[in-house]
PDB file of N, CA, C and O in Angstrom:
ATOM      1  N   VAL A   1      43.081  17.190 -63.062  1.00  0.00           N
ATOM      2  CA  VAL A   1      42.565  17.288 -61.713  1.00  0.00           C
ATOM      3  C   VAL A   1      41.418  18.289 -61.649  1.00  0.00           C
ATOM      4  O   VAL A   1      40.438  18.064 -60.949  1.00  0.00           O
ATOM      5  N   GLN A   2      41.546  19.365 -62.379  1.00  0.00           N
ATOM      6  CA  GLN A   2      40.488  20.369 -62.370  1.00  0.00           C
ATOM      7  C   GLN A   2      39.164  19.772 -62.842  1.00  0.00           C
ATOM      8  O   GLN A   2      38.106  20.121 -62.336  1.00  0.00           O
ATOM      9  N   GLU A   3      39.238  18.842 -63.776  1.00  0.00           N
ATOM     10  CA  GLU A   3      38.032  18.162 -64.271  1.00  0.00           C
ATOM     11  C   GLU A   3      37.320  17.424 -63.136  1.00  0.00           C
ATOM     12  O   GLU A   3      36.101  17.484 -63.008  1.00  0.00           O
ATOM     13  N   MET A   4      38.092  16.749 -62.283  1.00  0.00           N
ATOM     14  CA  MET A   4      37.502  16.040 -61.144  1.00  0.00           C
ATOM     15  C   MET A   4      36.919  17.033 -60.135  1.00  0.00           C
ATOM     16  O   MET A   4      35.874  16.777 -59.545  1.00  0.00           O
ATOM     17  N   ALA A   5      37.589  18.152 -59.949  1.00  0.00           N
ATOM     18  CA  ALA A   5      37.081  19.186 -59.041  1.00  0.00           C
ATOM     19  C   ALA A   5      35.779  19.769 -59.578  1.00  0.00           C
ATOM     20  O   ALA A   5      34.832  19.997 -58.816  1.00  0.00           O
ATOM     21  N   ASN A   6      35.722  19.992 -60.881  1.00  0.00           N
ATOM     22  CA  ASN A   6      34.504  20.539 -61.487  1.00  0.00           C
ATOM     23  C   ASN A   6      33.319  19.590 -61.335  1.00  0.00           C
ATOM     24  O   ASN A   6      32.174  20.037 -61.278  1.00  0.00           O
ATOM     25  N   LYS A   7      33.586  18.291 -61.255  1.00  0.00           N
ATOM     26  CA  LYS A   7      32.524  17.299 -61.083  1.00  0.00           C
ATOM     27  C   LYS A   7      32.153  17.105 -59.616  1.00  0.00           C
ATOM     28  O   LYS A   7      31.276  16.309 -59.298  1.00  0.00           O
ATOM     29  N   GLY A   8      32.852  17.804 -58.703  1.00  0.00           N
ATOM     30  CA  GLY A   8      32.553  17.682 -57.284  1.00  0.00           C
ATOM     31  C   GLY A   8      33.122  16.435 -56.634  1.00  0.00           C
ATOM     32  O   GLY A   8      32.697  16.039 -55.564  1.00  0.00           O
ATOM     33  N   LEU A   9      34.109  15.819 -57.287  1.00  0.00           N
ATOM     34  CA  LEU A   9      34.713  14.603 -56.742  1.00  0.00           C
ATOM     35  C   LEU A   9      35.830  14.898 -55.763  1.00  0.00           C
ATOM     36  O   LEU A   9      36.077  14.131 -54.829  1.00  0.00           O
ATOM     37  N   VAL A  10      36.547  16.008 -55.983  1.00  0.00           N
ATOM     38  CA  VAL A  10      37.672  16.388 -55.122  1.00  0.00           C
ATOM     39  C   VAL A  10      37.715  17.904 -54.986  1.00  0.00           C
ATOM     40  O   VAL A  10      37.146  18.622 -55.798  1.00  0.00           O
ATOM     41  N   SER A  11      38.416  18.355 -53.954  1.00  0.00           N
ATOM     42  CA  SER A  11      38.794  19.764 -53.886  1.00  0.00           C
ATOM     43  C   SER A  11      40.310  19.800 -53.955  1.00  0.00           C
ATOM     44  O   SER A  11      40.997  18.906 -53.446  1.00  0.00           O
ATOM     45  N   ILE A  12      40.839  20.818 -54.607  1.00  0.00           N
ATOM     46  CA  ILE A  12      42.272  20.913 -54.841  1.00  0.00           C
ATOM     47  C   ILE A  12      42.903  21.746 -53.739  1.00  0.00           C
ATOM     48  O   ILE A  12      42.471  22.860 -53.473  1.00  0.00           O
ATOM     49  N   GLY A  13      43.930  21.174 -53.114  1.00  0.00           N
ATOM     50  CA  GLY A  13      44.673  21.869 -52.064  1.00  0.00           C
ATOM     51  C   GLY A  13      45.998  22.357 -52.607  1.00  0.00           C
ATOM     52  O   GLY A  13      46.109  22.666 -53.798  1.00  0.00           O
ATOM     53  N   PRO A  14      47.010  22.378 -51.750  1.00  0.00           N
ATOM     54  CA  PRO A  14      48.336  22.832 -52.188  1.00  0.00           C
ATOM     55  C   PRO A  14      48.830  22.029 -53.398  1.00  0.00           C
ATOM     56  O   PRO A  14      48.669  20.814 -53.454  1.00  0.00           O
ATOM     57  N   ALA A  15      49.431  22.742 -54.343  1.00  0.00           N
ATOM     58  CA  ALA A  15      49.910  22.084 -55.562  1.00  0.00           C
ATOM     59  C   ALA A  15      51.193  22.749 -56.040  1.00  0.00           C
ATOM     60  O   ALA A  15      51.452  23.919 -55.755  1.00  0.00           O
ATOM     61  N   SER A  16      51.985  21.979 -56.768  1.00  0.00           N
ATOM     62  CA  SER A  16      53.177  22.492 -57.429  1.00  0.00           C
ATOM     63  C   SER A  16      53.251  21.808 -58.793  1.00  0.00           C
ATOM     64  O   SER A  16      52.334  21.090 -59.184  1.00  0.00           O
ATOM     65  N   ALA A  17      54.358  21.994 -59.483  1.00  0.00           N
ATOM     66  CA  ALA A  17      54.496  21.395 -60.811  1.00  0.00           C
ATOM     67  C   ALA A  17      54.462  19.870 -60.764  1.00  0.00           C
ATOM     68  O   ALA A  17      53.997  19.226 -61.696  1.00  0.00           O
ATOM     69  N   ASN A  18      54.919  19.278 -59.651  1.00  0.00           N
ATOM     70  CA  ASN A  18      55.023  17.821 -59.574  1.00  0.00           C
ATOM     71  C   ASN A  18      54.193  17.200 -58.460  1.00  0.00           C
ATOM     72  O   ASN A  18      54.338  16.007 -58.183  1.00  0.00           O
ATOM     73  N   ARG A  19      53.341  17.976 -57.818  1.00  0.00           N
ATOM     74  CA  ARG A  19      52.617  17.469 -56.655  1.00  0.00           C
ATOM     75  C   ARG A  19      51.283  18.191 -56.521  1.00  0.00           C
ATOM     76  O   ARG A  19      51.174  19.362 -56.818  1.00  0.00           O
ATOM     77  N   VAL A  20      50.297  17.430 -56.066  1.00  0.00           N
ATOM     78  CA  VAL A  20      49.006  18.055 -55.771  1.00  0.00           C
ATOM     79  C   VAL A  20      48.375  17.324 -54.590  1.00  0.00           C
ATOM     80  O   VAL A  20      48.499  16.113 -54.450  1.00  0.00           O
ATOM     81  N   GLU A  21      47.738  18.086 -53.732  1.00  0.00           N
ATOM     82  CA  GLU A  21      47.037  17.519 -52.590  1.00  0.00           C
ATOM     83  C   GLU A  21      45.540  17.678 -52.838  1.00  0.00           C
ATOM     84  O   GLU A  21      45.061  18.767 -53.142  1.00  0.00           O
ATOM     85  N   LEU A  22      44.811  16.570 -52.739  1.00  0.00           N
ATOM     86  CA  LEU A  22      43.381  16.572 -53.014  1.00  0.00           C
ATOM     87  C   LEU A  22      42.606  16.131 -51.781  1.00  0.00           C
ATOM     88  O   LEU A  22      43.061  15.273 -51.032  1.00  0.00           O
ATOM     89  N   LYS A  23      41.441  16.692 -51.613  1.00  0.00           N
ATOM     90  CA  LYS A  23      40.519  16.224 -50.581  1.00  0.00           C
ATOM     91  C   LYS A  23      39.373  15.530 -51.308  1.00  0.00           C
ATOM     92  O   LYS A  23      38.750  16.105 -52.197  1.00  0.00           O
ATOM     93  N   LEU A  24      39.115  14.287 -50.939  1.00  0.00           N
ATOM     94  CA  LEU A  24      38.053  13.526 -51.587  1.00  0.00           C
ATOM     95  C   LEU A  24      36.696  14.008 -51.080  1.00  0.00           C
ATOM     96  O   LEU A  24      36.494  14.175 -49.886  1.00  0.00           O
ATOM     97  N   LEU A  25      35.779  14.227 -51.987  1.00  0.00           N
ATOM     98  CA  LEU A  25      34.438  14.708 -51.659  1.00  0.00           C
ATOM     99  C   LEU A  25      33.384  13.708 -52.101  1.00  0.00           C
ATOM    100  O   LEU A  25      33.613  12.912 -53.012  1.00  0.00           O
ATOM    101  N   ASN A  26      32.229  13.772 -51.493  1.00  0.00           N
ATOM    102  CA  ASN A  26      31.056  12.998 -51.922  1.00  0.00           C
ATOM    103  C   ASN A  26      31.354  11.508 -52.088  1.00  0.00           C
ATOM    104  O   ASN A  26      30.979  10.885 -53.080  1.00  0.00           O
ATOM    105  N   ASN A  27      32.057  10.941 -51.109  1.00  0.00           N
ATOM    106  CA  ASN A  27      32.375   9.509 -51.100  1.00  0.00           C
ATOM    107  C   ASN A  27      33.220   9.055 -52.292  1.00  0.00           C
ATOM    108  O   ASN A  27      33.153   7.890 -52.692  1.00  0.00           O
ATOM    109  N   THR A  28      33.994   9.955 -52.861  1.00  0.00           N
ATOM    110  CA  THR A  28      34.910   9.580 -53.939  1.00  0.00           C
ATOM    111  C   THR A  28      35.948   8.613 -53.375  1.00  0.00           C
ATOM    112  O   THR A  28      36.485   8.830 -52.300  1.00  0.00           O
ATOM    113  N   ARG A  29      36.214   7.554 -54.105  1.00  0.00           N
ATOM    114  CA  ARG A  29      37.189   6.560 -53.669  1.00  0.00           C
ATOM    115  C   ARG A  29      38.585   6.956 -54.139  1.00  0.00           C
ATOM    116  O   ARG A  29      38.758   7.503 -55.226  1.00  0.00           O
ATOM    117  N   SER A  30      39.582   6.665 -53.324  1.00  0.00           N
ATOM    118  CA  SER A  30      40.964   6.976 -53.689  1.00  0.00           C
ATOM    119  C   SER A  30      41.359   6.243 -54.975  1.00  0.00           C
ATOM    120  O   SER A  30      42.113   6.756 -55.790  1.00  0.00           O
ATOM    121  N   ARG A  31      40.823   5.056 -55.173  1.00  0.00           N
ATOM    122  CA  ARG A  31      41.114   4.295 -56.390  1.00  0.00           C
ATOM    123  C   ARG A  31      40.657   5.053 -57.638  1.00  0.00           C
ATOM    124  O   ARG A  31      41.322   5.037 -58.675  1.00  0.00           O
ATOM    125  N   THR A  32      39.542   5.733 -57.552  1.00  0.00           N
ATOM    126  CA  THR A  32      39.036   6.528 -58.677  1.00  0.00           C
ATOM    127  C   THR A  32      40.041   7.613 -59.049  1.00  0.00           C
ATOM    128  O   THR A  32      40.325   7.833 -60.227  1.00  0.00           O
ATOM    129  N   VAL A  33      40.586   8.280 -58.034  1.00  0.00           N
ATOM    130  CA  VAL A  33      41.569   9.336 -58.274  1.00  0.00           C
ATOM    131  C   VAL A  33      42.844   8.745 -58.872  1.00  0.00           C
ATOM    132  O   VAL A  33      43.407   9.289 -59.822  1.00  0.00           O
ATOM    133  N   LEU A  34      43.300   7.625 -58.332  1.00  0.00           N
ATOM    134  CA  LEU A  34      44.518   6.989 -58.838  1.00  0.00           C
ATOM    135  C   LEU A  34      44.347   6.545 -60.290  1.00  0.00           C
ATOM    136  O   LEU A  34      45.216   6.786 -61.131  1.00  0.00           O
ATOM    137  N   GLU A  35      43.231   5.926 -60.613  1.00  0.00           N
ATOM    138  CA  GLU A  35      42.984   5.497 -61.992  1.00  0.00           C
ATOM    139  C   GLU A  35      42.927   6.692 -62.934  1.00  0.00           C
ATOM    140  O   GLU A  35      43.460   6.641 -64.047  1.00  0.00           O
ATOM    141  N   TYR A  36      42.314   7.769 -62.499  1.00  0.00           N
ATOM    142  CA  TYR A  36      42.254   8.993 -63.297  1.00  0.00           C
ATOM    143  C   TYR A  36      43.667   9.504 -63.574  1.00  0.00           C
ATOM    144  O   TYR A  36      44.015   9.828 -64.707  1.00  0.00           O
ATOM    145  N   ALA A  37      44.498   9.549 -62.514  1.00  0.00           N
ATOM    146  CA  ALA A  37      45.868  10.048 -62.664  1.00  0.00           C
ATOM    147  C   ALA A  37      46.696   9.150 -63.575  1.00  0.00           C
ATOM    148  O   ALA A  37      47.469   9.633 -64.403  1.00  0.00           O
ATOM    149  N   MET A  38      46.536   7.851 -63.439  1.00  0.00           N
ATOM    150  CA  MET A  38      47.313   6.909 -64.242  1.00  0.00           C
ATOM    151  C   MET A  38      47.029   7.063 -65.733  1.00  0.00           C
ATOM    152  O   MET A  38      47.901   6.788 -66.567  1.00  0.00           O
ATOM    153  N   GLN A  39      45.856   7.503 -66.076  1.00  0.00           N
ATOM    154  CA  GLN A  39      45.503   7.694 -67.487  1.00  0.00           C
ATOM    155  C   GLN A  39      46.074   8.990 -68.043  1.00  0.00           C
ATOM    156  O   GLN A  39      46.108   9.174 -69.256  1.00  0.00           O
ATOM    157  N   ARG A  40      46.520   9.906 -67.165  1.00  0.00           N
ATOM    158  CA  ARG A  40      46.890  11.233 -67.629  1.00  0.00           C
ATOM    159  C   ARG A  40      48.341  11.642 -67.398  1.00  0.00           C
ATOM    160  O   ARG A  40      48.766  12.675 -67.895  1.00  0.00           O
ATOM    161  N   VAL A  41      49.086  10.886 -66.633  1.00  0.00           N
ATOM    162  CA  VAL A  41      50.489  11.238 -66.396  1.00  0.00           C
ATOM    163  C   VAL A  41      51.389  10.068 -66.768  1.00  0.00           C
ATOM    164  O   VAL A  41      50.958   8.915 -66.781  1.00  0.00           O
ATOM    165  N   ASP A  42      52.647  10.386 -67.060  1.00  0.00           N
ATOM    166  CA  ASP A  42      53.600   9.351 -67.463  1.00  0.00           C
ATOM    167  C   ASP A  42      54.045   8.483 -66.295  1.00  0.00           C
ATOM    168  O   ASP A  42      54.220   7.287 -66.437  1.00  0.00           O
ATOM    169  N   GLU A  43      54.238   9.100 -65.133  1.00  0.00           N
ATOM    170  CA  GLU A  43      54.782   8.357 -64.004  1.00  0.00           C
ATOM    171  C   GLU A  43      54.216   8.898 -62.691  1.00  0.00           C
ATOM    172  O   GLU A  43      54.133  10.100 -62.490  1.00  0.00           O
ATOM    173  N   ILE A  44      53.825   8.000 -61.815  1.00  0.00           N
ATOM    174  CA  ILE A  44      53.393   8.358 -60.469  1.00  0.00           C
ATOM    175  C   ILE A  44      54.442   7.806 -59.521  1.00  0.00           C
ATOM    176  O   ILE A  44      54.657   6.594 -59.455  1.00  0.00           O
ATOM    177  N   ILE A  45      55.104   8.690 -58.804  1.00  0.00           N
ATOM    178  CA  ILE A  45      56.162   8.269 -57.892  1.00  0.00           C
ATOM    179  C   ILE A  45      55.594   7.927 -56.524  1.00  0.00           C
ATOM    180  O   ILE A  45      56.036   6.994 -55.880  1.00  0.00           O
ATOM    181  N   ARG A  46      54.580   8.660 -56.121  1.00  0.00           N
ATOM    182  CA  ARG A  46      53.998   8.419 -54.795  1.00  0.00           C
ATOM    183  C   ARG A  46      52.525   8.773 -54.810  1.00  0.00           C
ATOM    184  O   ARG A  46      52.129   9.794 -55.340  1.00  0.00           O
ATOM    185  N   PHE A  47      51.726   7.909 -54.234  1.00  0.00           N
ATOM    186  CA  PHE A  47      50.294   8.134 -54.061  1.00  0.00           C
ATOM    187  C   PHE A  47      49.995   7.751 -52.625  1.00  0.00           C
ATOM    188  O   PHE A  47      50.270   6.619 -52.212  1.00  0.00           O
ATOM    189  N   GLU A  48      49.462   8.686 -51.854  1.00  0.00           N
ATOM    190  CA  GLU A  48      49.274   8.443 -50.427  1.00  0.00           C
ATOM    191  C   GLU A  48      47.913   8.952 -49.977  1.00  0.00           C
ATOM    192  O   GLU A  48      47.496  10.042 -50.346  1.00  0.00           O
ATOM    193  N   CYS A  49      47.250   8.148 -49.182  1.00  0.00           N
ATOM    194  CA  CYS A  49      45.992   8.561 -48.556  1.00  0.00           C
ATOM    195  C   CYS A  49      46.302   8.933 -47.113  1.00  0.00           C
ATOM    196  O   CYS A  49      46.894   8.144 -46.383  1.00  0.00           O
ATOM    197  N   VAL A  50      45.916  10.148 -46.728  1.00  0.00           N
ATOM    198  CA  VAL A  50      46.211  10.652 -45.392  1.00  0.00           C
ATOM    199  C   VAL A  50      44.900  11.002 -44.708  1.00  0.00           C
ATOM    200  O   VAL A  50      44.049  11.677 -45.284  1.00  0.00           O
ATOM    201  N   GLU A  51      44.761  10.533 -43.490  1.00  0.00           N
ATOM    202  CA  GLU A  51      43.579  10.867 -42.696  1.00  0.00           C
ATOM    203  C   GLU A  51      43.673  12.325 -42.265  1.00  0.00           C
ATOM    204  O   GLU A  51      44.767  12.855 -42.080  1.00  0.00           O
ATOM    205  N   PRO A  52      42.540  13.004 -42.094  1.00  0.00           N
ATOM    206  CA  PRO A  52      42.583  14.402 -41.660  1.00  0.00           C
ATOM    207  C   PRO A  52      43.166  14.527 -40.250  1.00  0.00           C
ATOM    208  O   PRO A  52      43.022  13.617 -39.428  1.00  0.00           O
ATOM    209  N   SER A  53      43.813  15.648 -40.000  1.00  0.00           N
ATOM    210  CA  SER A  53      44.373  15.897 -38.670  1.00  0.00           C
ATOM    211  C   SER A  53      43.243  16.194 -37.689  1.00  0.00           C
ATOM    212  O   SER A  53      42.110  16.496 -38.087  1.00  0.00           O
ATOM    213  N   LEU A  54      43.531  16.124 -36.404  1.00  0.00           N
ATOM    214  CA  LEU A  54      42.527  16.465 -35.390  1.00  0.00           C
ATOM    215  C   LEU A  54      42.049  17.897 -35.558  1.00  0.00           C
ATOM    216  O   LEU A  54      40.864  18.190 -35.374  1.00  0.00           O
ATOM    217  N   ASN A  55      42.948  18.792 -35.947  1.00  0.00           N
ATOM    218  CA  ASN A  55      42.564  20.178 -36.173  1.00  0.00           C
ATOM    219  C   ASN A  55      41.558  20.290 -37.317  1.00  0.00           C
ATOM    220  O   ASN A  55      40.565  21.010 -37.214  1.00  0.00           O
ATOM    221  N   GLU A  56      41.807  19.573 -38.413  1.00  0.00           N
ATOM    222  CA  GLU A  56      40.889  19.601 -39.554  1.00  0.00           C
ATOM    223  C   GLU A  56      39.522  19.035 -39.162  1.00  0.00           C
ATOM    224  O   GLU A  56      38.485  19.561 -39.570  1.00  0.00           O
ATOM    225  N   ILE A  57      39.521  17.970 -38.371  1.00  0.00           N
ATOM    226  CA  ILE A  57      38.263  17.379 -37.910  1.00  0.00           C
ATOM    227  C   ILE A  57      37.509  18.367 -37.036  1.00  0.00           C
ATOM    228  O   ILE A  57      36.299  18.557 -37.175  1.00  0.00           O
ATOM    229  N   PHE A  58      38.214  19.047 -36.128  1.00  0.00           N
ATOM    230  CA  PHE A  58      37.605  20.030 -35.239  1.00  0.00           C
ATOM    231  C   PHE A  58      37.000  21.185 -36.034  1.00  0.00           C
ATOM    232  O   PHE A  58      35.844  21.567 -35.816  1.00  0.00           O
ATOM    233  N   VAL A  59      37.768  21.735 -36.964  1.00  0.00           N
ATOM    234  CA  VAL A  59      37.286  22.853 -37.774  1.00  0.00           C
ATOM    235  C   VAL A  59      36.042  22.437 -38.559  1.00  0.00           C
ATOM    236  O   VAL A  59      35.058  23.170 -38.624  1.00  0.00           O
ATOM    237  N   SER A  60      36.053  21.250 -39.134  1.00  0.00           N
ATOM    238  CA  SER A  60      34.905  20.759 -39.886  1.00  0.00           C
ATOM    239  C   SER A  60      33.677  20.609 -38.986  1.00  0.00           C
ATOM    240  O   SER A  60      32.563  20.992 -39.366  1.00  0.00           O
ATOM    241  N   ALA A  61      33.891  20.073 -37.787  1.00  0.00           N
ATOM    242  CA  ALA A  61      32.777  19.891 -36.850  1.00  0.00           C
ATOM    243  C   ALA A  61      32.187  21.231 -36.430  1.00  0.00           C
ATOM    244  O   ALA A  61      30.964  21.388 -36.357  1.00  0.00           O
ATOM    245  N   VAL A  62      33.037  22.214 -36.182  1.00  0.00           N
ATOM    246  CA  VAL A  62      32.564  23.551 -35.790  1.00  0.00           C
ATOM    247  C   VAL A  62      31.784  24.194 -36.939  1.00  0.00           C
ATOM    248  O   VAL A  62      30.723  24.775 -36.727  1.00  0.00           O
ATOM    249  N   GLU A  63      32.289  24.063 -38.159  1.00  0.00           N
ATOM    250  CA  GLU A  63      31.587  24.631 -39.320  1.00  0.00           C
ATOM    251  C   GLU A  63      30.218  23.977 -39.500  1.00  0.00           C
ATOM    252  O   GLU A  63      29.242  24.649 -39.805  1.00  0.00           O
ATOM    253  N   GLN A  64      30.146  22.649 -39.329  1.00  0.00           N
ATOM    254  CA  GLN A  64      28.869  21.965 -39.447  1.00  0.00           C
ATOM    255  C   GLN A  64      27.907  22.423 -38.356  1.00  0.00           C
ATOM    256  O   GLN A  64      26.724  22.624 -38.616  1.00  0.00           O
ATOM    257  N   GLN A  65      28.422  22.604 -37.145  1.00  0.00           N
ATOM    258  CA  GLN A  65      27.574  23.043 -36.036  1.00  0.00           C
ATOM    259  C   GLN A  65      27.053  24.452 -36.298  1.00  0.00           C
ATOM    260  O   GLN A  65      25.885  24.742 -36.033  1.00  0.00           O
ATOM    261  N   LYS A  66      27.878  25.318 -36.838  1.00  0.00           N
ATOM    262  CA  LYS A  66      27.463  26.692 -37.155  1.00  0.00           C
ATOM    263  C   LYS A  66      26.339  26.687 -38.182  1.00  0.00           C
ATOM    264  O   LYS A  66      25.396  27.449 -38.074  1.00  0.00           O
ATOM    265  N   SER A  67      26.446  25.811 -39.187  1.00  0.00           N
ATOM    266  CA  SER A  67      25.413  25.766 -40.214  1.00  0.00           C
ATOM    267  C   SER A  67      24.098  25.223 -39.653  1.00  0.00           C
ATOM    268  O   SER A  67      23.016  25.628 -40.076  1.00  0.00           O
ATOM    269  N   VAL A  68      24.150  24.312 -38.683  1.00  0.00           N
ATOM    270  CA  VAL A  68      22.939  23.776 -38.065  1.00  0.00           C
ATOM    271  C   VAL A  68      22.277  24.849 -37.218  1.00  0.00           C
ATOM    272  O   VAL A  68      21.062  25.030 -37.259  1.00  0.00           O
ATOM    273  N   VAL A  69      23.066  25.607 -36.460  1.00  0.00           N
ATOM    274  CA  VAL A  69      22.528  26.662 -35.605  1.00  0.00           C
ATOM    275  C   VAL A  69      21.945  27.790 -36.450  1.00  0.00           C
ATOM    276  O   VAL A  69      20.900  28.362 -36.113  1.00  0.00           O
ATOM    277  N   ALA A  70      22.581  28.111 -37.581  1.00  0.00           N
ATOM    278  CA  ALA A  70      22.098  29.187 -38.442  1.00  0.00           C
ATOM    279  C   ALA A  70      20.803  28.828 -39.152  1.00  0.00           C
ATOM    280  O   ALA A  70      20.033  29.705 -39.538  1.00  0.00           O
ATOM    281  N   ALA A  71      20.516  27.570 -39.310  1.00  0.00           N
ATOM    282  CA  ALA A  71      19.329  27.139 -40.049  1.00  0.00           C
ATOM    283  C   ALA A  71      18.108  27.204 -39.240  1.00  0.00           C
ATOM    284  O   ALA A  71      17.568  27.683 -38.492  1.00  0.00           O
TER     285      ALA A  71
END
């Protein structure tokens, strides 16, 4: 997963020994992440795509607005 993060494809969120949460970046497709994982782990029990919460959307919009105003 770190390899994908280093390439700017994902950002790594909460993780444990058996679970990792990724945010897709730069139009990365979920299929790309799944294919990558399938090549590197023995078993995938669950793969889920989750839309961002309203709070996450709001925070992102505010951050983008701040960067526009600062420029």
